[in-house]
Short mmCIF file of N, CA and C in Angstrom, two decimals:
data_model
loop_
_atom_site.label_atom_id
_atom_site.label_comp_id
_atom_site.label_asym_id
_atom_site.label_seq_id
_atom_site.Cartn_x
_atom_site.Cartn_y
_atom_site.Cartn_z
N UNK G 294 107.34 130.73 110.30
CA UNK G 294 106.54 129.53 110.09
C UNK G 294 106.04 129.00 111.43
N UNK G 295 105.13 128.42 111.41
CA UNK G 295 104.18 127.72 112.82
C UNK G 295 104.60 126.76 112.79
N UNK G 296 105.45 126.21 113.69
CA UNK G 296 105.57 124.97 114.00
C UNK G 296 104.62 123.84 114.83
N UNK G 297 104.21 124.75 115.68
CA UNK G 297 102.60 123.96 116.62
C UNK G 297 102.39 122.70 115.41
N UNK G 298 102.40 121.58 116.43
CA UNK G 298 101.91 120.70 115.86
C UNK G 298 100.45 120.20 116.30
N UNK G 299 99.86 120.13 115.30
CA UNK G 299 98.13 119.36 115.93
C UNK G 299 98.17 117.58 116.04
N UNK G 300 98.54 117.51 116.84
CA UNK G 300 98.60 115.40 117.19
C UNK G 300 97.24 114.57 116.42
N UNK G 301 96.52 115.80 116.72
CA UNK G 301 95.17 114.64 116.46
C UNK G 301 95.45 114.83 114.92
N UNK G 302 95.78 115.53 114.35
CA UNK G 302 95.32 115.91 113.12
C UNK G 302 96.61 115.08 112.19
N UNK G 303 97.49 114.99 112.99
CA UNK G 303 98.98 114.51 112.19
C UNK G 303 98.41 112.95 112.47
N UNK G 304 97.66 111.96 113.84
CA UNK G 304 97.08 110.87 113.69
C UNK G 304 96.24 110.66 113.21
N UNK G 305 95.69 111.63 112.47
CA UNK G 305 94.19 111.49 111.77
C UNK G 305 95.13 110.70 110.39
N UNK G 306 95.89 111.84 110.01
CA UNK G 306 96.56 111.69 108.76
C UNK G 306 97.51 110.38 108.25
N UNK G 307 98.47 110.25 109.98
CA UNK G 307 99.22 108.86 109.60
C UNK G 307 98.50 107.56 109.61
N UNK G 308 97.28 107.77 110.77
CA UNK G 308 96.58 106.50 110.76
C UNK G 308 95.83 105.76 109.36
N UNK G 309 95.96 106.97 108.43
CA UNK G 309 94.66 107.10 107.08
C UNK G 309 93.24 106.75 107.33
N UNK G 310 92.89 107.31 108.91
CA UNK G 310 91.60 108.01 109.13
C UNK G 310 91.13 108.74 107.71
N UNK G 311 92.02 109.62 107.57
CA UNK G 311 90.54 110.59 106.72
C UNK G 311 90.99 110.16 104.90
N UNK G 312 91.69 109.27 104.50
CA UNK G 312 91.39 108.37 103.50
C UNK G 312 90.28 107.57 103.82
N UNK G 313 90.38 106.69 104.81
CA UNK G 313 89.32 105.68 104.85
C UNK G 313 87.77 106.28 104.92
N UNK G 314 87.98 108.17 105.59
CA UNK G 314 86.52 108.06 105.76
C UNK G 314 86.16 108.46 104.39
N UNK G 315 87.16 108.77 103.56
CA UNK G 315 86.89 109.51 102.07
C UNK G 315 85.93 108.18 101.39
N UNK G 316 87.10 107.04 101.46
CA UNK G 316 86.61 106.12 100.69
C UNK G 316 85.16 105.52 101.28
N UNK G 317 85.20 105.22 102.56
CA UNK G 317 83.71 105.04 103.22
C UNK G 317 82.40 105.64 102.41
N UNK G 318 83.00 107.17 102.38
CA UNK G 318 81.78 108.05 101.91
C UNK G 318 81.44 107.82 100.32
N UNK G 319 82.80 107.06 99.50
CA UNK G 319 82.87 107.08 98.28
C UNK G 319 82.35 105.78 98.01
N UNK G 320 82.59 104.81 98.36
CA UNK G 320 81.70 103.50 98.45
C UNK G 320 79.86 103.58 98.58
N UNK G 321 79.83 104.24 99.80
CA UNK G 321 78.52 104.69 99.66
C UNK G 321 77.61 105.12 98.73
N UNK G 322 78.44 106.39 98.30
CA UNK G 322 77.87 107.28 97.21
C UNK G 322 78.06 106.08 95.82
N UNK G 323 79.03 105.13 95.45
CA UNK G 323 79.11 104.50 94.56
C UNK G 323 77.39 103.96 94.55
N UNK G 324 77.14 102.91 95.72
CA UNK G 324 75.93 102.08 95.60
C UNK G 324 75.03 102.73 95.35
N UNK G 325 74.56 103.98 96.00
CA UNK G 325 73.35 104.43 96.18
C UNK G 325 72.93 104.83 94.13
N UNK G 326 74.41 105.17 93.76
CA UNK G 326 74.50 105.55 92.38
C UNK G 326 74.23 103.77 91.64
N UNK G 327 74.42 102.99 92.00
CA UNK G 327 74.34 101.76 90.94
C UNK G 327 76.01 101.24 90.59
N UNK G 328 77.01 102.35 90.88
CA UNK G 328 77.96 102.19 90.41
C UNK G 328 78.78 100.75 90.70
N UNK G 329 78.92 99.39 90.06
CA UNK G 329 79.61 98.24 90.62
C UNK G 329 80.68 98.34 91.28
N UNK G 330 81.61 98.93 91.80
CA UNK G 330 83.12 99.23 92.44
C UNK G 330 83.20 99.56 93.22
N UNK G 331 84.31 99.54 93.92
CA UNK G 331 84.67 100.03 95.21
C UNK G 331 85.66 100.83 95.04
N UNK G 332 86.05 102.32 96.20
CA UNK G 332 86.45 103.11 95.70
C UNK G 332 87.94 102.40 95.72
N UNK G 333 88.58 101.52 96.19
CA UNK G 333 89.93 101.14 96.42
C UNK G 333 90.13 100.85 94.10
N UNK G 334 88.43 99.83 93.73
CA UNK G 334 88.69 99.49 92.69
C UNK G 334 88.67 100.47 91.21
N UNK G 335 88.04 101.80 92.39
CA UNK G 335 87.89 103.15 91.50
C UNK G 335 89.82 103.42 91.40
N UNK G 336 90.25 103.45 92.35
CA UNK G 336 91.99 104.54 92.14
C UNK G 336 92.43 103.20 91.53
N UNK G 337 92.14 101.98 91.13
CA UNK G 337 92.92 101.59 89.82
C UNK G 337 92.30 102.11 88.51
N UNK G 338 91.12 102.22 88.25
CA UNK G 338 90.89 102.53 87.14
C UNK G 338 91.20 103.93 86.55
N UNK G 339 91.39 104.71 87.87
CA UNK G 339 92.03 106.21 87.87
C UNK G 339 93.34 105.95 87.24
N UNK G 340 94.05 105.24 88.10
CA UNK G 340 95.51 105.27 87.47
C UNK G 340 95.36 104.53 86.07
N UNK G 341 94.94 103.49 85.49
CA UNK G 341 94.93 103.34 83.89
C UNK G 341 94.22 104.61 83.46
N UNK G 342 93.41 105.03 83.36
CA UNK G 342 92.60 106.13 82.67
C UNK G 342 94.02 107.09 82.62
N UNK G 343 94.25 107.32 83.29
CA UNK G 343 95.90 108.58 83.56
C UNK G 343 96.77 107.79 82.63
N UNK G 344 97.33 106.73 82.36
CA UNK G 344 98.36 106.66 82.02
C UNK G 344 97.71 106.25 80.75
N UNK G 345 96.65 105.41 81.03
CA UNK G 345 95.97 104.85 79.27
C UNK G 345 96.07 103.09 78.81
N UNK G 346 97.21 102.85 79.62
CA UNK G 346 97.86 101.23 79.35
C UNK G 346 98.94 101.62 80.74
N UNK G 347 98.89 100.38 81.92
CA UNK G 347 99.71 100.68 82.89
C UNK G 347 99.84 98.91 83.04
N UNK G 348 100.95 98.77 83.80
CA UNK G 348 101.17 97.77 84.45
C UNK G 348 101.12 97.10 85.83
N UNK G 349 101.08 96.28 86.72
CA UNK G 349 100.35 95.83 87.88
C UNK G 349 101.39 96.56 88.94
N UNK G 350 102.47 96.92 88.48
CA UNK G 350 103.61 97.51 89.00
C UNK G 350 103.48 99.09 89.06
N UNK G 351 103.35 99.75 88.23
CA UNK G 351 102.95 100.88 87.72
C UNK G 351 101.53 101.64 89.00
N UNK G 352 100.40 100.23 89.02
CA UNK G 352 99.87 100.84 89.76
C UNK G 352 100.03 100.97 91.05
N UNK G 353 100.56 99.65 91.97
CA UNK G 353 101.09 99.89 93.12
C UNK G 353 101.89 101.04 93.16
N UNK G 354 102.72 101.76 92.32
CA UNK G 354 103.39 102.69 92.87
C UNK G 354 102.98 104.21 92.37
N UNK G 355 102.13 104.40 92.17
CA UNK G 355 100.84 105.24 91.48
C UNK G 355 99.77 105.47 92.95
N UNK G 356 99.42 103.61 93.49
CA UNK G 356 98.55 103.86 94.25
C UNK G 356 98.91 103.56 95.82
N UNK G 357 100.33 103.07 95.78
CA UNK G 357 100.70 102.46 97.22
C UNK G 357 99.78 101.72 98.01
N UNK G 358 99.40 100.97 96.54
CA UNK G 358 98.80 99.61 97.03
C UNK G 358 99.75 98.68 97.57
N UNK G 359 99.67 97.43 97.83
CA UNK G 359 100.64 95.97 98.06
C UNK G 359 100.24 95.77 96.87
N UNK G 360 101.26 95.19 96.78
CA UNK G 360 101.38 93.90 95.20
C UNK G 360 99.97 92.96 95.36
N UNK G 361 99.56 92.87 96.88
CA UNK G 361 98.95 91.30 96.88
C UNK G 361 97.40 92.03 96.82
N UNK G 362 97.20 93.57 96.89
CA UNK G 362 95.67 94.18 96.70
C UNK G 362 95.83 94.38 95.83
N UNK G 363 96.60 95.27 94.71
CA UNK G 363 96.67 95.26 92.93
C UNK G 363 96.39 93.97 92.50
N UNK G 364 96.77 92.77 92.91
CA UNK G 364 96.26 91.55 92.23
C UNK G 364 94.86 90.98 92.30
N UNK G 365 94.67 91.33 93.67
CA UNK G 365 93.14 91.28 93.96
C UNK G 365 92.26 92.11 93.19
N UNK G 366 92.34 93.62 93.40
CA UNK G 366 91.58 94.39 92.58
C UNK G 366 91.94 94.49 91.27
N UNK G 367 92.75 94.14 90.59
CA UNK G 367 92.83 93.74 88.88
C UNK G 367 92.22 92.80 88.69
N UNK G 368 91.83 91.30 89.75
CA UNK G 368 91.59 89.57 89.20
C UNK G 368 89.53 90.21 89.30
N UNK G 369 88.73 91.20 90.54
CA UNK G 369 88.29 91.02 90.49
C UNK G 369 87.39 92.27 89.00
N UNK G 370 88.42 93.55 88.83
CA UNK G 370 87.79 94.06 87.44
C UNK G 370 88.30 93.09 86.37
N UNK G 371 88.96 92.48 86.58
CA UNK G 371 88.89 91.91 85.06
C UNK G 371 87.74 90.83 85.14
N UNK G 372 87.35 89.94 86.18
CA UNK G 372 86.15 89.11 86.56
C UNK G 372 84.94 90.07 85.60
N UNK G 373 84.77 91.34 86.01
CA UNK G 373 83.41 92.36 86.27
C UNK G 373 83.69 92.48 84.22
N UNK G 374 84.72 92.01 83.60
CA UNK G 374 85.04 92.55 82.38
C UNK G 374 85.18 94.46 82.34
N UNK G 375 85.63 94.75 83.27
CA UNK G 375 86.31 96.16 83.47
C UNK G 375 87.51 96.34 82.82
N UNK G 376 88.25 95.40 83.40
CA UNK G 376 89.87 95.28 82.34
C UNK G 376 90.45 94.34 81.73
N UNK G 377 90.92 94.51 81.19
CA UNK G 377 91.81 93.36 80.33
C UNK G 377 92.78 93.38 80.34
N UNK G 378 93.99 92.10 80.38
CA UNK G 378 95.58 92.21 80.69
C UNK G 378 95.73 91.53 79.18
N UNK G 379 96.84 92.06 78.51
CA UNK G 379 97.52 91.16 77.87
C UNK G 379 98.86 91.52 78.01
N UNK G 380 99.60 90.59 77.42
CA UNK G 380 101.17 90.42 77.10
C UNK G 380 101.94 91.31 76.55
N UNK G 381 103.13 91.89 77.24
CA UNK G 381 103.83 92.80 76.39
C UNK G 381 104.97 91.73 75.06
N UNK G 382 104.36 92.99 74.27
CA UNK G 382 105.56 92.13 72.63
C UNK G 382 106.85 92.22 73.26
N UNK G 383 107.17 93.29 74.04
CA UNK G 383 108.64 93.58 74.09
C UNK G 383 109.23 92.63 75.35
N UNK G 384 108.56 92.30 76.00
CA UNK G 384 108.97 91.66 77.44
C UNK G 384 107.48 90.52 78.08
N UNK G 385 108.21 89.63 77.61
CA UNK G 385 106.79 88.45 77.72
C UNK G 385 106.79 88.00 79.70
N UNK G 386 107.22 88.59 80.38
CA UNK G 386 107.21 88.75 82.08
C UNK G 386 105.86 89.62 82.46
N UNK G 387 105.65 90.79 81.14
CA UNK G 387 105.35 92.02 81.60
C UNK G 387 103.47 91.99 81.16
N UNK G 388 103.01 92.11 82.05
CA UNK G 388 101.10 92.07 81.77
C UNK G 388 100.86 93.43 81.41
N UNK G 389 100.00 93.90 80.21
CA UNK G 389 99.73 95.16 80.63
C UNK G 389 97.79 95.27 80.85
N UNK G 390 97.22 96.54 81.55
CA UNK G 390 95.99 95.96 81.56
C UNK G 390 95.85 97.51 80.85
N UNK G 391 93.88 97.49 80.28
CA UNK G 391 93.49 98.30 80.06
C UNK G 391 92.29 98.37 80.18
N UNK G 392 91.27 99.25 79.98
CA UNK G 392 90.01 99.50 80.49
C UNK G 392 89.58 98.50 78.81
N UNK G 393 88.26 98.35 79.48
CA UNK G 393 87.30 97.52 78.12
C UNK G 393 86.44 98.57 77.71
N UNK G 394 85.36 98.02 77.00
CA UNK G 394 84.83 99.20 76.54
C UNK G 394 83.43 99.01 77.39
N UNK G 395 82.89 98.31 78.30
CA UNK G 395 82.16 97.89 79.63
C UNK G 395 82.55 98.80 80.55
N UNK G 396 84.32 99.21 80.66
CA UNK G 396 84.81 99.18 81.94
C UNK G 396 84.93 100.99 81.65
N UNK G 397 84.55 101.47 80.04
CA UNK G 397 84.66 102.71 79.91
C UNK G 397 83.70 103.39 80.94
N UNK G 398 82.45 102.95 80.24
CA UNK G 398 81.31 102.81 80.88
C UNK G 398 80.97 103.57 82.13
N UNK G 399 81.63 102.30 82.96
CA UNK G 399 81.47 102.11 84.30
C UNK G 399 82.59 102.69 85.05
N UNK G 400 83.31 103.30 84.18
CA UNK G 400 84.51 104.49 84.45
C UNK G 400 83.89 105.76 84.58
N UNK G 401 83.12 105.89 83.87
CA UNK G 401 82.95 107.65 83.40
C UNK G 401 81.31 107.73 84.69
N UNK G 402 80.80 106.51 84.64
CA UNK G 402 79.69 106.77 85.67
C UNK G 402 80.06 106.88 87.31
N UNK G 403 81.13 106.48 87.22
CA UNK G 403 82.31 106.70 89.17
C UNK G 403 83.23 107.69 88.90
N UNK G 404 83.34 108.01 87.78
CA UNK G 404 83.76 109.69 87.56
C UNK G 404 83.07 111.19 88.17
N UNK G 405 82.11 110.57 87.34
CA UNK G 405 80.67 111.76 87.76
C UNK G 405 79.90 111.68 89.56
N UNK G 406 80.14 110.53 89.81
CA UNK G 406 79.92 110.15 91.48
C UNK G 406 80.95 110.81 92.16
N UNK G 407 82.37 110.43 91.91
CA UNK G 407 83.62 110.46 92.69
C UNK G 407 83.94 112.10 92.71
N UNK G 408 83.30 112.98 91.17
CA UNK G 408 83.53 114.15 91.24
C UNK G 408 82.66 115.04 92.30
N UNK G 409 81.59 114.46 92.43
CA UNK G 409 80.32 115.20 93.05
C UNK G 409 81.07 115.06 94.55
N UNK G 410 81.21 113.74 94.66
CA UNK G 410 81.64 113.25 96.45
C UNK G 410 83.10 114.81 96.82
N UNK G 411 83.68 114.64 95.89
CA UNK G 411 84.88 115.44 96.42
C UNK G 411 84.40 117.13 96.29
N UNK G 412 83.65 117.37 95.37
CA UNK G 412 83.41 118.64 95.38
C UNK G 412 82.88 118.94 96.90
N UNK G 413 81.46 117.65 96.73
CA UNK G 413 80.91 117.60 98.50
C UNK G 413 82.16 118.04 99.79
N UNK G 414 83.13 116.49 99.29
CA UNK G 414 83.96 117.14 101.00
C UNK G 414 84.98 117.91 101.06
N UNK G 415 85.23 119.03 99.70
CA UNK G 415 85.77 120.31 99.80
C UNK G 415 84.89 121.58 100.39
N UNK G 416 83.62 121.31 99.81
CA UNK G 416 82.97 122.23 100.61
C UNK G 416 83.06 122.96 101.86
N UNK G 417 83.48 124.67 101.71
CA UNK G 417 83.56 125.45 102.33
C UNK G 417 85.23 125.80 102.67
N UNK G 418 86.11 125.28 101.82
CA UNK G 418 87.28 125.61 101.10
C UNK G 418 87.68 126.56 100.29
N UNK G 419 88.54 127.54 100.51
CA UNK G 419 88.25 128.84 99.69
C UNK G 419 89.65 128.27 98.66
N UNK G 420 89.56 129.11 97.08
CA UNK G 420 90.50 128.17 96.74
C UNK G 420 92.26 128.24 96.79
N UNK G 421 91.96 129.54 98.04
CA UNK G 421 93.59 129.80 98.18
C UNK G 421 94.27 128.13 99.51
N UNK G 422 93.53 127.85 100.45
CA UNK G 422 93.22 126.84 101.30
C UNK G 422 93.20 125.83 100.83
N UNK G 423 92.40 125.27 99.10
CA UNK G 423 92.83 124.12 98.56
C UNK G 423 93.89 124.35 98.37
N UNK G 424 94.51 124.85 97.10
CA UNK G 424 95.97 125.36 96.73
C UNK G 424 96.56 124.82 97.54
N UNK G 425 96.46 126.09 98.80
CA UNK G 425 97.72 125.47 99.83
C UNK G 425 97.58 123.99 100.51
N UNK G 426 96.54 123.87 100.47
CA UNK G 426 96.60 122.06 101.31
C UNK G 426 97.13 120.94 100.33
N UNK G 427 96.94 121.21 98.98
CA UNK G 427 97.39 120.23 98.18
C UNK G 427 98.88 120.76 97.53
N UNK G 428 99.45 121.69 97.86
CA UNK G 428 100.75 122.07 97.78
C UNK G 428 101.43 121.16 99.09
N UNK G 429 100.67 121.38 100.24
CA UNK G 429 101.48 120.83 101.50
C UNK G 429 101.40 119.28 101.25
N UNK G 430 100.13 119.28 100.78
CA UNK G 430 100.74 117.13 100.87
C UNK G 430 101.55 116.63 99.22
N UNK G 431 101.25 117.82 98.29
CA UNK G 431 102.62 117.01 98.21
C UNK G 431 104.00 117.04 98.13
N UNK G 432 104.07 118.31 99.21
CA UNK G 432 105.64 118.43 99.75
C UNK G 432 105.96 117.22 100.91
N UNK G 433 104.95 116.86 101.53
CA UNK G 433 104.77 115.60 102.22
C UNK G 433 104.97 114.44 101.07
N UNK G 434 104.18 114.22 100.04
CA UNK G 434 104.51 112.77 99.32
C UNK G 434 106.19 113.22 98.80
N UNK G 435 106.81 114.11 98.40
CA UNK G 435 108.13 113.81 97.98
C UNK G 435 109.18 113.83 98.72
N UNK G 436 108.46 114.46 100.15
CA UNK G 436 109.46 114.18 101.43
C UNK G 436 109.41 112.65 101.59
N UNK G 437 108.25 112.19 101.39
CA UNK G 437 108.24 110.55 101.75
C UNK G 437 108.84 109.64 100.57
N UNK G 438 109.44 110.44 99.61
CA UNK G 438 109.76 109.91 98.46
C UNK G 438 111.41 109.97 98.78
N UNK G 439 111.65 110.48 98.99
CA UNK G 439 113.39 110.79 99.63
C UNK G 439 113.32 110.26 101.03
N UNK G 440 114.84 109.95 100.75
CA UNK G 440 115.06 109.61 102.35
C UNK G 440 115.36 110.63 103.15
N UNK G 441 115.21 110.78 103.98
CA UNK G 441 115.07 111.50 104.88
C UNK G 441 115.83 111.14 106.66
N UNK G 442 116.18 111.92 107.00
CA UNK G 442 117.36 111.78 108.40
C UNK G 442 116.72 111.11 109.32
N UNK G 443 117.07 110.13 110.12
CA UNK G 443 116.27 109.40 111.27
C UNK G 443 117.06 110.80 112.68
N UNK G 444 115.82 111.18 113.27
CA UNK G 444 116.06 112.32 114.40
C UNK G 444 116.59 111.60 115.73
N UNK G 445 118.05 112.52 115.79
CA UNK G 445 118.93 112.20 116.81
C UNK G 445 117.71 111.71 118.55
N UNK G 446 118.50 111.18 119.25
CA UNK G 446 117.68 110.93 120.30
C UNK G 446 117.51 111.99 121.36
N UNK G 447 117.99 113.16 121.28
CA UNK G 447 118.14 114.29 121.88
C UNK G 447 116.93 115.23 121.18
N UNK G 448 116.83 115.30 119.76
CA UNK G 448 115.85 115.83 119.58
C UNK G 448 114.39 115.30 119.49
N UNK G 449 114.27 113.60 119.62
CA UNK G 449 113.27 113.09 119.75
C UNK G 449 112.39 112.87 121.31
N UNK G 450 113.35 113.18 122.11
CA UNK G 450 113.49 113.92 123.23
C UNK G 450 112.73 115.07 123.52
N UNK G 451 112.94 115.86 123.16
CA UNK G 451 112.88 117.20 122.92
C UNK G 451 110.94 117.07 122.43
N UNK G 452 111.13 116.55 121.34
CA UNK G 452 109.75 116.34 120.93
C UNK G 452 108.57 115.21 122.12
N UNK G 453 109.33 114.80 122.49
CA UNK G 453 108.26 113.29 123.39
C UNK G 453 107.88 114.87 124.59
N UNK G 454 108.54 115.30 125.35
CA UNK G 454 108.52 116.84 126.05
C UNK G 454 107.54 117.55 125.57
N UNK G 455 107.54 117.82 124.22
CA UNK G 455 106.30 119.00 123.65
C UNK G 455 105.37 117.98 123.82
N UNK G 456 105.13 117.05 123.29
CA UNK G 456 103.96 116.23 123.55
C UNK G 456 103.43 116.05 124.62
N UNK G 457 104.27 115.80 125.47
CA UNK G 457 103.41 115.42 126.97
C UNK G 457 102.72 116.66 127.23
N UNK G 458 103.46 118.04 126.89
CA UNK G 458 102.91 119.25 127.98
C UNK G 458 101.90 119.64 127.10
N UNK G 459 101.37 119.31 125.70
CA UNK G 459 100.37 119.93 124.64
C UNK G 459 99.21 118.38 125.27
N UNK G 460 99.52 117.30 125.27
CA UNK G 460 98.63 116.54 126.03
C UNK G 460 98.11 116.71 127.42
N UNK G 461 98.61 117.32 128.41
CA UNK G 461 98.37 117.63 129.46
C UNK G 461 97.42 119.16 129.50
N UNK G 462 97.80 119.97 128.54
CA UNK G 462 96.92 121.39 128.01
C UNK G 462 95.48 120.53 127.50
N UNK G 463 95.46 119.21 126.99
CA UNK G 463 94.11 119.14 126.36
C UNK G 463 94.08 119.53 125.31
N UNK G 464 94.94 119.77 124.76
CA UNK G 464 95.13 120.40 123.14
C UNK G 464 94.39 121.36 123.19
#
């Protein structure tokens, strides 16, 4: 296995550089389409469409949103009449939301955008290279799902060392 690490590419990734430029490009492509949303307000409607009926809880941990942007982007689709919350029978604490029949709509038209955009920034991906890239992140999301060992100071050491001399190469 290759251990070489690429810095820029592991800060591209932790910073969520290349989320943000996804969503940048996906916002874009929304307007130019007519589409009302933003792509942050597209991956909630992703996650109800997936589950069908979800809760404000459900999606933060679906979308690793904050509690305090799920509330925002639920107060402003339900504003747009995109979704609707009501009350669970079984647990009157518990909101559930769901798409309207407006918000179908305006689901299936950032479907057909959001599909085109990603086909776009796969382009020139062969599909053994997707496979494997979306195998690797999400051996990454369930590594980040477990806890995992905090690295002794000897081997973090060890690593601050590779770094300096792969920074000093210029990568």
């Amino acid at each position: 296995m290759n251990t070489t690490l690429d810095y820029r590419l592991l800060f591209s990734l932790m910073s969520g550089k290349v989320s943000m430029a996804i969503n940048r490009r996906l916002n874009e492509n929304f307007k130019k389409a007519n589409v009302p949303i933003s792509a942050e307000q597209w991956n909630v409607l992703l996650t109800i469409t997936l589950r069908e009926v979800a809760t404000q809880q459900q999606i933060c941990e679906d979308t690793s949103f904050s509690k305090t942007t799920i509330t925002r982007l639920v107060n402003q689709l339900e504003e747009m009449k995109i979704l609707e919350r009501y009350r669970s029978r079984v647990d009157w604490r518990s909101n559930y939301l769901r798409i309207t029949k407006n918000g179908l709509v305006v689901r299936d038209q950032a479907q057909y955008v959001a599909s085109k955009t990603l086909k776009d920034l796969l382009r020139g991906l062969t599909q053994e290279e997707f496979n494997s890239a979306q195998r690797g992140l999400n051996l990454v999301m369930d590594n980040l799902k477990r806890q995992t060992h905090v690295a002794p100071p000897e081997e973090v050491s060890e690593l601050m060392k590779y770094f300096r001399l792969r920074k000093k190469s210029k990568w």
